Short mmCIF file of N, CA, C and O in Angstrom, two decimals:
data_model
loop_
_atom_site.label_atom_id
_atom_site.label_comp_id
_atom_site.label_asym_id
_atom_site.label_seq_id
_atom_site.Cartn_x
_atom_site.Cartn_y
_atom_site.Cartn_z
N UNK A 1 -53.82 -46.22 24.46
CA UNK A 1 -54.15 -44.56 24.68
C UNK A 1 -52.89 -43.94 24.99
O UNK A 1 -52.04 -44.58 25.86
N UNK A 2 -52.66 -42.93 24.31
CA UNK A 2 -51.51 -41.98 24.37
C UNK A 2 -51.98 -40.99 25.48
O UNK A 2 -53.04 -40.30 25.40
N UNK A 3 -50.95 -40.93 26.46
CA UNK A 3 -51.27 -39.86 27.58
C UNK A 3 -50.36 -38.86 27.58
O UNK A 3 -49.54 -38.52 28.29
N UNK A 4 -50.35 -38.20 26.53
CA UNK A 4 -49.17 -37.14 26.08
C UNK A 4 -49.94 -35.63 26.10
O UNK A 4 -50.83 -35.27 25.29
N UNK A 5 -49.41 -34.82 27.02
CA UNK A 5 -50.03 -33.56 27.23
C UNK A 5 -48.83 -32.67 27.61
O UNK A 5 -47.83 -33.12 28.33
N UNK A 6 -48.74 -31.44 27.03
CA UNK A 6 -47.67 -30.48 27.43
C UNK A 6 -47.49 -30.06 28.78
O UNK A 6 -46.49 -29.72 29.41
N UNK A 7 -48.70 -29.90 29.41
CA UNK A 7 -48.36 -29.34 30.90
C UNK A 7 -48.90 -30.36 31.94
O UNK A 7 -49.00 -29.93 33.20
N UNK A 8 -49.29 -31.44 31.33
CA UNK A 8 -49.66 -32.53 32.62
C UNK A 8 -48.90 -33.85 32.14
O UNK A 8 -48.96 -34.27 30.94
N UNK A 9 -47.76 -34.40 32.80
CA UNK A 9 -47.32 -35.64 32.58
C UNK A 9 -48.23 -36.90 33.19
O UNK A 9 -48.71 -36.79 34.55
N UNK A 10 -48.63 -37.66 32.47
CA UNK A 10 -49.40 -38.79 32.63
C UNK A 10 -49.12 -40.09 32.48
O UNK A 10 -48.35 -40.30 31.65
N UNK A 11 -49.32 -40.95 33.50
CA UNK A 11 -48.90 -42.46 33.49
C UNK A 11 -49.84 -43.26 34.08
O UNK A 11 -50.36 -43.20 35.24
N UNK A 12 -50.34 -44.39 33.32
CA UNK A 12 -51.36 -45.36 33.71
C UNK A 12 -50.62 -46.32 34.16
O UNK A 12 -49.85 -47.27 33.55
N UNK A 13 -50.96 -46.78 35.47
CA UNK A 13 -50.30 -48.08 36.01
C UNK A 13 -51.41 -48.63 37.04
O UNK A 13 -52.04 -48.15 37.91
N UNK A 14 -51.76 -49.99 36.59
CA UNK A 14 -52.72 -50.83 37.37
C UNK A 14 -53.87 -50.11 37.53
O UNK A 14 -54.62 -49.98 38.55
N UNK A 15 -54.38 -49.31 36.51
CA UNK A 15 -55.86 -48.79 36.67
C UNK A 15 -55.71 -47.28 37.36
O UNK A 15 -56.77 -46.78 37.26
N UNK A 16 -54.36 -46.94 37.80
CA UNK A 16 -54.58 -45.66 38.29
C UNK A 16 -53.81 -44.63 37.39
O UNK A 16 -52.56 -44.94 36.81
N UNK A 17 -54.30 -43.61 36.90
CA UNK A 17 -53.65 -42.66 36.13
C UNK A 17 -53.21 -41.61 36.88
O UNK A 17 -53.88 -40.70 37.81
N UNK A 18 -51.79 -41.54 37.16
CA UNK A 18 -51.26 -40.73 37.83
C UNK A 18 -50.89 -39.22 36.90
O UNK A 18 -50.02 -39.30 35.94
N UNK A 19 -51.50 -38.06 37.18
CA UNK A 19 -51.51 -36.97 36.39
C UNK A 19 -50.76 -35.90 37.04
O UNK A 19 -51.05 -35.13 38.11
N UNK A 20 -49.56 -35.54 36.77
CA UNK A 20 -48.54 -34.66 37.36
C UNK A 20 -48.68 -33.28 36.71
O UNK A 20 -48.27 -33.23 35.43
N UNK A 21 -49.29 -32.28 37.35
CA UNK A 21 -49.40 -31.09 36.81
C UNK A 21 -47.98 -30.42 36.68
O UNK A 21 -47.31 -30.30 37.72
N UNK A 22 -47.55 -30.01 35.43
CA UNK A 22 -46.14 -29.45 35.30
C UNK A 22 -46.34 -28.47 34.39
O UNK A 22 -45.87 -28.56 33.11
N UNK A 23 -46.49 -27.31 35.01
CA UNK A 23 -46.78 -26.00 34.06
C UNK A 23 -45.81 -24.84 34.69
O UNK A 23 -46.43 -24.08 35.42
N UNK A 24 -44.43 -25.04 34.51
CA UNK A 24 -43.82 -24.28 35.34
C UNK A 24 -43.95 -22.58 34.72
O UNK A 24 -44.28 -22.35 33.71
N UNK A 25 -43.54 -21.66 35.65
CA UNK A 25 -42.81 -21.78 36.89
C UNK A 25 -43.44 -22.15 38.31
O UNK A 25 -43.20 -22.89 39.08
N UNK A 26 -44.94 -21.94 38.15
CA UNK A 26 -45.63 -22.01 39.37
C UNK A 26 -47.09 -22.52 39.09
O UNK A 26 -48.02 -22.23 39.77
N UNK A 27 -47.27 -23.34 37.88
CA UNK A 27 -48.29 -24.14 37.50
C UNK A 27 -49.55 -23.06 37.26
O UNK A 27 -50.52 -23.52 37.61
N UNK A 28 -49.25 -22.14 36.66
CA UNK A 28 -50.44 -21.14 36.39
C UNK A 28 -51.32 -21.95 35.55
O UNK A 28 -51.16 -22.80 34.64
N UNK A 29 -52.72 -21.64 35.64
CA UNK A 29 -53.81 -22.04 34.86
C UNK A 29 -53.80 -21.04 33.45
O UNK A 29 -54.24 -19.90 33.74
N UNK A 30 -53.44 -21.67 32.44
CA UNK A 30 -53.43 -20.89 31.46
C UNK A 30 -54.23 -21.69 30.37
O UNK A 30 -54.61 -22.73 30.37
N UNK A 31 -54.33 -21.28 28.96
CA UNK A 31 -54.96 -21.85 27.93
C UNK A 31 -54.46 -23.35 27.61
O UNK A 31 -55.10 -24.28 27.34
N UNK A 32 -53.32 -23.53 27.71
CA UNK A 32 -52.57 -24.71 27.37
C UNK A 32 -53.04 -25.83 28.44
O UNK A 32 -53.29 -26.97 28.35
N UNK A 33 -52.77 -25.31 29.75
CA UNK A 33 -53.13 -26.23 30.81
C UNK A 33 -54.72 -26.53 30.60
O UNK A 33 -54.96 -27.85 31.03
N UNK A 34 -55.53 -25.73 30.60
CA UNK A 34 -56.93 -26.03 30.44
C UNK A 34 -57.30 -26.94 29.16
O UNK A 34 -58.07 -27.88 29.19
N UNK A 35 -56.61 -26.66 28.07
CA UNK A 35 -56.74 -27.48 26.91
C UNK A 35 -56.31 -28.91 27.45
O UNK A 35 -57.09 -30.06 26.99
N UNK A 36 -55.17 -29.03 27.96
CA UNK A 36 -54.51 -30.45 28.30
C UNK A 36 -55.52 -30.96 29.51
O UNK A 36 -55.76 -32.41 29.35
N UNK A 37 -56.08 -30.30 30.41
CA UNK A 37 -56.80 -31.04 31.46
C UNK A 37 -58.21 -31.42 30.82
O UNK A 37 -58.91 -32.44 31.05
N UNK A 38 -58.56 -30.62 29.88
CA UNK A 38 -59.96 -31.16 29.15
C UNK A 38 -59.77 -32.50 28.34
O UNK A 38 -60.67 -33.20 28.49
N UNK A 39 -58.45 -32.34 27.72
CA UNK A 39 -58.26 -33.56 26.86
C UNK A 39 -57.91 -34.81 27.83
O UNK A 39 -58.35 -35.95 27.50
N UNK A 40 -57.43 -34.65 28.94
CA UNK A 40 -57.23 -35.74 29.80
C UNK A 40 -58.39 -36.21 30.36
O UNK A 40 -58.59 -37.38 30.51
N UNK A 41 -59.33 -35.38 30.69
CA UNK A 41 -60.60 -35.82 31.09
C UNK A 41 -61.46 -36.55 29.97
O UNK A 41 -62.11 -37.58 30.24
N UNK A 42 -61.34 -35.98 28.91
CA UNK A 42 -62.02 -36.61 27.62
C UNK A 42 -61.31 -38.16 27.48
O UNK A 42 -61.97 -39.11 27.32
N UNK A 43 -60.13 -38.07 27.77
CA UNK A 43 -59.43 -39.37 27.59
C UNK A 43 -59.70 -40.40 28.62
O UNK A 43 -59.80 -41.63 28.26
N UNK A 44 -60.00 -39.96 29.88
CA UNK A 44 -60.26 -40.95 31.00
C UNK A 44 -61.70 -41.52 30.57
O UNK A 44 -62.07 -42.57 31.13
N UNK A 45 -62.47 -40.71 30.08
CA UNK A 45 -63.81 -41.23 29.83
C UNK A 45 -63.90 -42.31 28.62
O UNK A 45 -64.76 -42.99 28.77
N UNK A 46 -62.96 -42.17 27.72
CA UNK A 46 -63.14 -43.12 26.69
C UNK A 46 -62.11 -44.38 26.65
O UNK A 46 -62.16 -45.35 26.17
N UNK A 47 -61.16 -44.34 27.85
CA UNK A 47 -60.42 -45.40 28.08
C UNK A 47 -60.93 -46.18 29.47
O UNK A 47 -60.87 -45.86 30.31
N UNK A 48 -61.40 -47.52 28.85
CA UNK A 48 -62.02 -48.35 29.86
C UNK A 48 -60.92 -48.77 31.18
O UNK A 48 -61.55 -49.57 32.06
N UNK A 49 -59.88 -48.56 30.88
CA UNK A 49 -58.86 -49.21 31.90
C UNK A 49 -58.59 -48.14 32.99
O UNK A 49 -57.87 -48.60 34.13
N UNK A 50 -58.99 -46.88 33.08
CA UNK A 50 -58.74 -46.04 34.11
C UNK A 50 -59.80 -46.03 35.00
O UNK A 50 -60.91 -46.05 34.89
N UNK A 51 -59.30 -46.38 36.30
CA UNK A 51 -60.36 -46.61 37.48
C UNK A 51 -60.45 -45.36 38.35
O UNK A 51 -61.33 -45.04 38.84
N UNK A 52 -59.13 -44.55 38.45
CA UNK A 52 -59.03 -43.47 39.05
C UNK A 52 -57.99 -42.49 38.78
O UNK A 52 -57.12 -42.84 37.97
N UNK A 53 -58.32 -41.13 38.94
CA UNK A 53 -57.02 -40.12 38.45
C UNK A 53 -56.50 -39.67 39.76
O UNK A 53 -57.30 -39.09 40.48
N UNK A 54 -55.13 -39.54 39.97
CA UNK A 54 -54.61 -39.02 40.96
C UNK A 54 -54.00 -37.73 40.37
O UNK A 54 -52.92 -38.01 39.62
N UNK A 55 -54.20 -36.66 40.95
CA UNK A 55 -53.65 -35.40 40.43
C UNK A 55 -52.50 -34.96 41.49
O UNK A 55 -52.56 -34.99 42.66
N UNK A 56 -51.21 -34.54 40.93
CA UNK A 56 -50.28 -34.20 41.84
C UNK A 56 -49.38 -33.09 41.09
O UNK A 56 -49.91 -32.80 40.08
N UNK A 57 -48.63 -32.47 41.75
CA UNK A 57 -47.95 -31.50 41.27
C UNK A 57 -46.42 -31.68 41.15
O UNK A 57 -45.70 -32.33 42.02
N UNK A 58 -45.78 -31.29 40.01
CA UNK A 58 -44.22 -31.58 39.79
C UNK A 58 -43.57 -30.46 40.71
O UNK A 58 -42.37 -30.67 40.75
N UNK A 59 -44.23 -29.45 41.17
CA UNK A 59 -43.52 -28.33 41.84
C UNK A 59 -44.06 -28.63 43.30
O UNK A 59 -45.30 -28.55 43.85
N UNK A 60 -43.07 -28.65 44.17
CA UNK A 60 -43.46 -28.99 45.74
C UNK A 60 -43.95 -27.87 46.36
O UNK A 60 -44.52 -28.12 47.46
N UNK A 61 -43.91 -26.86 45.93
CA UNK A 61 -44.37 -25.58 46.47
C UNK A 61 -45.67 -24.95 45.89
O UNK A 61 -46.49 -24.34 46.76
N UNK A 62 -46.08 -25.57 44.93
CA UNK A 62 -47.37 -25.19 44.19
C UNK A 62 -48.20 -26.42 43.61
O UNK A 62 -47.62 -27.02 43.09
N UNK A 63 -49.47 -26.20 43.86
CA UNK A 63 -50.42 -27.23 43.09
C UNK A 63 -50.92 -26.48 42.07
O UNK A 63 -50.27 -26.65 40.88
N UNK A 64 -52.00 -25.94 41.95
CA UNK A 64 -52.61 -25.17 40.88
C UNK A 64 -53.18 -23.92 41.45
O UNK A 64 -54.40 -23.51 41.20
N UNK A 65 -52.50 -23.19 42.30
CA UNK A 65 -52.99 -21.88 42.96
C UNK A 65 -53.07 -20.73 42.07
O UNK A 65 -53.50 -19.68 42.70
N UNK A 66 -52.64 -20.71 40.94
CA UNK A 66 -52.47 -19.46 40.38
C UNK A 66 -53.35 -19.33 39.02
O UNK A 66 -53.07 -20.38 38.25
N UNK A 67 -53.75 -18.30 38.67
CA UNK A 67 -54.41 -18.08 37.52
C UNK A 67 -53.82 -16.89 36.81
O UNK A 67 -53.44 -15.90 37.28
N UNK A 68 -53.41 -17.19 35.52
CA UNK A 68 -52.65 -15.86 34.95
C UNK A 68 -53.82 -14.96 34.58
O UNK A 68 -54.48 -15.03 33.24
N UNK A 69 -54.14 -13.96 35.27
CA UNK A 69 -55.23 -12.95 35.08
C UNK A 69 -55.18 -12.42 33.75
O UNK A 69 -56.27 -11.85 33.20
N UNK A 70 -53.87 -12.12 33.08
CA UNK A 70 -53.91 -11.59 31.79
C UNK A 70 -54.33 -12.51 30.63
O UNK A 70 -54.66 -11.79 29.59
N UNK A 71 -54.62 -13.67 30.94
CA UNK A 71 -54.85 -14.71 29.74
C UNK A 71 -56.12 -15.29 30.13
O UNK A 71 -56.57 -16.37 29.51
N UNK A 72 -56.97 -14.80 31.04
CA UNK A 72 -58.28 -15.56 31.20
C UNK A 72 -59.23 -15.55 30.02
O UNK A 72 -59.64 -16.74 29.53
N UNK A 73 -59.24 -14.67 29.04
CA UNK A 73 -60.00 -14.71 27.90
C UNK A 73 -59.46 -15.92 26.94
O UNK A 73 -60.31 -16.52 26.54
N UNK A 74 -58.15 -16.06 26.90
CA UNK A 74 -57.55 -17.06 26.24
C UNK A 74 -58.06 -18.57 26.53
O UNK A 74 -58.47 -19.38 25.98
N UNK A 75 -57.89 -18.82 27.85
CA UNK A 75 -58.17 -20.24 28.37
C UNK A 75 -59.46 -20.33 28.47
O UNK A 75 -59.98 -21.62 28.36
N UNK A 76 -60.42 -19.43 28.80
CA UNK A 76 -61.70 -19.49 28.71
C UNK A 76 -62.21 -19.85 27.09
O UNK A 76 -63.31 -20.90 26.96
N UNK A 77 -61.56 -19.40 26.40
CA UNK A 77 -61.99 -19.54 24.73
C UNK A 77 -61.62 -21.09 24.61
O UNK A 77 -62.41 -21.78 23.96
N UNK A 78 -60.41 -21.50 25.11
CA UNK A 78 -60.18 -23.01 24.77
C UNK A 78 -61.02 -23.73 25.53
O UNK A 78 -61.26 -24.87 24.98
N UNK A 79 -61.30 -23.63 26.75
CA UNK A 79 -62.37 -24.39 27.46
C UNK A 79 -63.84 -24.58 26.70
O UNK A 79 -64.25 -25.57 26.48
N UNK A 80 -64.21 -23.32 26.10
CA UNK A 80 -65.43 -23.36 25.39
C UNK A 80 -65.43 -24.10 24.21
O UNK A 80 -66.48 -24.73 23.64
N UNK A 81 -64.06 -24.36 23.35
CA UNK A 81 -64.02 -25.26 22.21
C UNK A 81 -64.22 -26.74 22.42
O UNK A 81 -64.33 -27.59 21.61
N UNK A 82 -64.28 -27.09 23.88
CA UNK A 82 -64.25 -28.58 24.17
C UNK A 82 -65.71 -29.12 23.90
O UNK A 82 -65.95 -30.12 24.16
N UNK A 83 -66.68 -28.28 23.50
CA UNK A 83 -68.00 -28.87 23.22
C UNK A 83 -68.94 -28.19 24.10
O UNK A 83 -70.34 -28.79 24.18
N UNK A 84 -69.02 -26.99 24.71
CA UNK A 84 -70.07 -26.28 25.29
C UNK A 84 -69.99 -26.78 26.65
O UNK A 84 -68.93 -27.18 27.21
N UNK A 85 -71.04 -25.99 27.32
CA UNK A 85 -70.81 -25.91 28.70
C UNK A 85 -70.87 -27.24 29.51
O UNK A 85 -70.39 -27.59 30.69
N UNK A 86 -71.51 -28.22 28.82
CA UNK A 86 -71.65 -29.50 29.60
C UNK A 86 -70.06 -30.11 29.55
O UNK A 86 -69.81 -31.03 30.56
N UNK A 87 -69.15 -29.92 28.68
CA UNK A 87 -67.87 -30.53 28.57
C UNK A 87 -66.92 -29.38 28.75
O UNK A 87 -65.53 -30.01 28.63
N UNK A 88 -66.83 -28.19 28.88
CA UNK A 88 -66.00 -27.15 29.06
C UNK A 88 -65.32 -27.57 30.09
O UNK A 88 -65.72 -27.96 31.15
N UNK A 89 -64.01 -27.33 30.06
CA UNK A 89 -63.02 -27.52 31.29
C UNK A 89 -63.50 -27.04 32.52
O UNK A 89 -63.42 -27.66 33.53
N UNK A 90 -63.92 -25.78 32.56
CA UNK A 90 -64.32 -25.12 33.64
C UNK A 90 -65.60 -25.87 34.34
O UNK A 90 -65.79 -26.06 35.56
N UNK A 91 -66.43 -26.49 33.55
CA UNK A 91 -67.69 -27.13 33.99
C UNK A 91 -67.11 -28.48 34.38
O UNK A 91 -67.79 -29.01 35.32
N UNK A 92 -66.19 -29.10 33.78
CA UNK A 92 -65.93 -30.42 33.79
C UNK A 92 -65.06 -30.62 35.27
O UNK A 92 -65.11 -31.69 35.62
N UNK A 93 -64.65 -29.32 35.58
CA UNK A 93 -63.81 -29.44 36.94
C UNK A 93 -64.80 -29.32 37.96
O UNK A 93 -64.44 -29.69 39.28
N UNK A 94 -66.11 -29.28 37.75
CA UNK A 94 -67.08 -29.08 38.89
C UNK A 94 -67.20 -30.75 39.54
O UNK A 94 -66.82 -31.52 38.96
N UNK A 95 -67.74 -30.73 40.66
CA UNK A 95 -68.04 -31.97 41.26
C UNK A 95 -68.75 -33.17 40.62
O UNK A 95 -68.31 -34.06 40.35
N UNK A 96 -69.63 -32.69 39.65
CA UNK A 96 -70.36 -33.70 38.96
C UNK A 96 -69.62 -34.25 38.01
O UNK A 96 -69.45 -35.52 37.73
N UNK A 97 -68.71 -33.48 37.18
CA UNK A 97 -67.92 -34.28 36.33
C UNK A 97 -66.69 -34.81 36.80
O UNK A 97 -66.49 -36.05 36.11
N UNK A 98 -66.08 -34.49 37.65
CA UNK A 98 -65.06 -35.30 38.10
C UNK A 98 -65.50 -36.50 38.91
O UNK A 98 -64.90 -37.55 38.67
N UNK A 99 -66.65 -36.27 39.40
CA UNK A 99 -67.28 -37.73 40.01
C UNK A 99 -67.63 -38.67 38.96
O UNK A 99 -67.47 -39.78 39.21
N UNK A 100 -67.93 -38.32 37.55
CA UNK A 100 -68.18 -39.04 36.63
C UNK A 100 -66.99 -39.91 36.09
O UNK A 100 -66.91 -40.88 35.55
N UNK A 101 -65.78 -39.13 36.12
CA UNK A 101 -64.61 -39.52 35.68
C UNK A 101 -64.26 -40.92 36.40
O UNK A 101 -64.53 -41.20 37.43
N UNK A 102 -63.66 -41.91 35.78
CA UNK A 102 -63.60 -43.30 36.30
C UNK A 102 -62.45 -43.22 37.38
O UNK A 102 -61.72 -42.48 37.52
#
């Protein structure tokens, strides 16, 4: 399994997928991050070796506290292409979807 995303650095070690959010300058939630997060969650569901995902930030001052308000339409559209409300990134980030992830 290839864990390559442009805004998330991911490394699988002993069943733990270390997902480092790296979307400078301050980890904005934008369409590329939403696409990468959706892909990462899809990949964890299909890879039987992932037992847990640990999210961390490449920026010591920010985790993912910022949304680029000017680009909401774009990243919402990206999330919607992931297969509908059951698998859209916004829905997938809900407790139910994250709870299902390995």
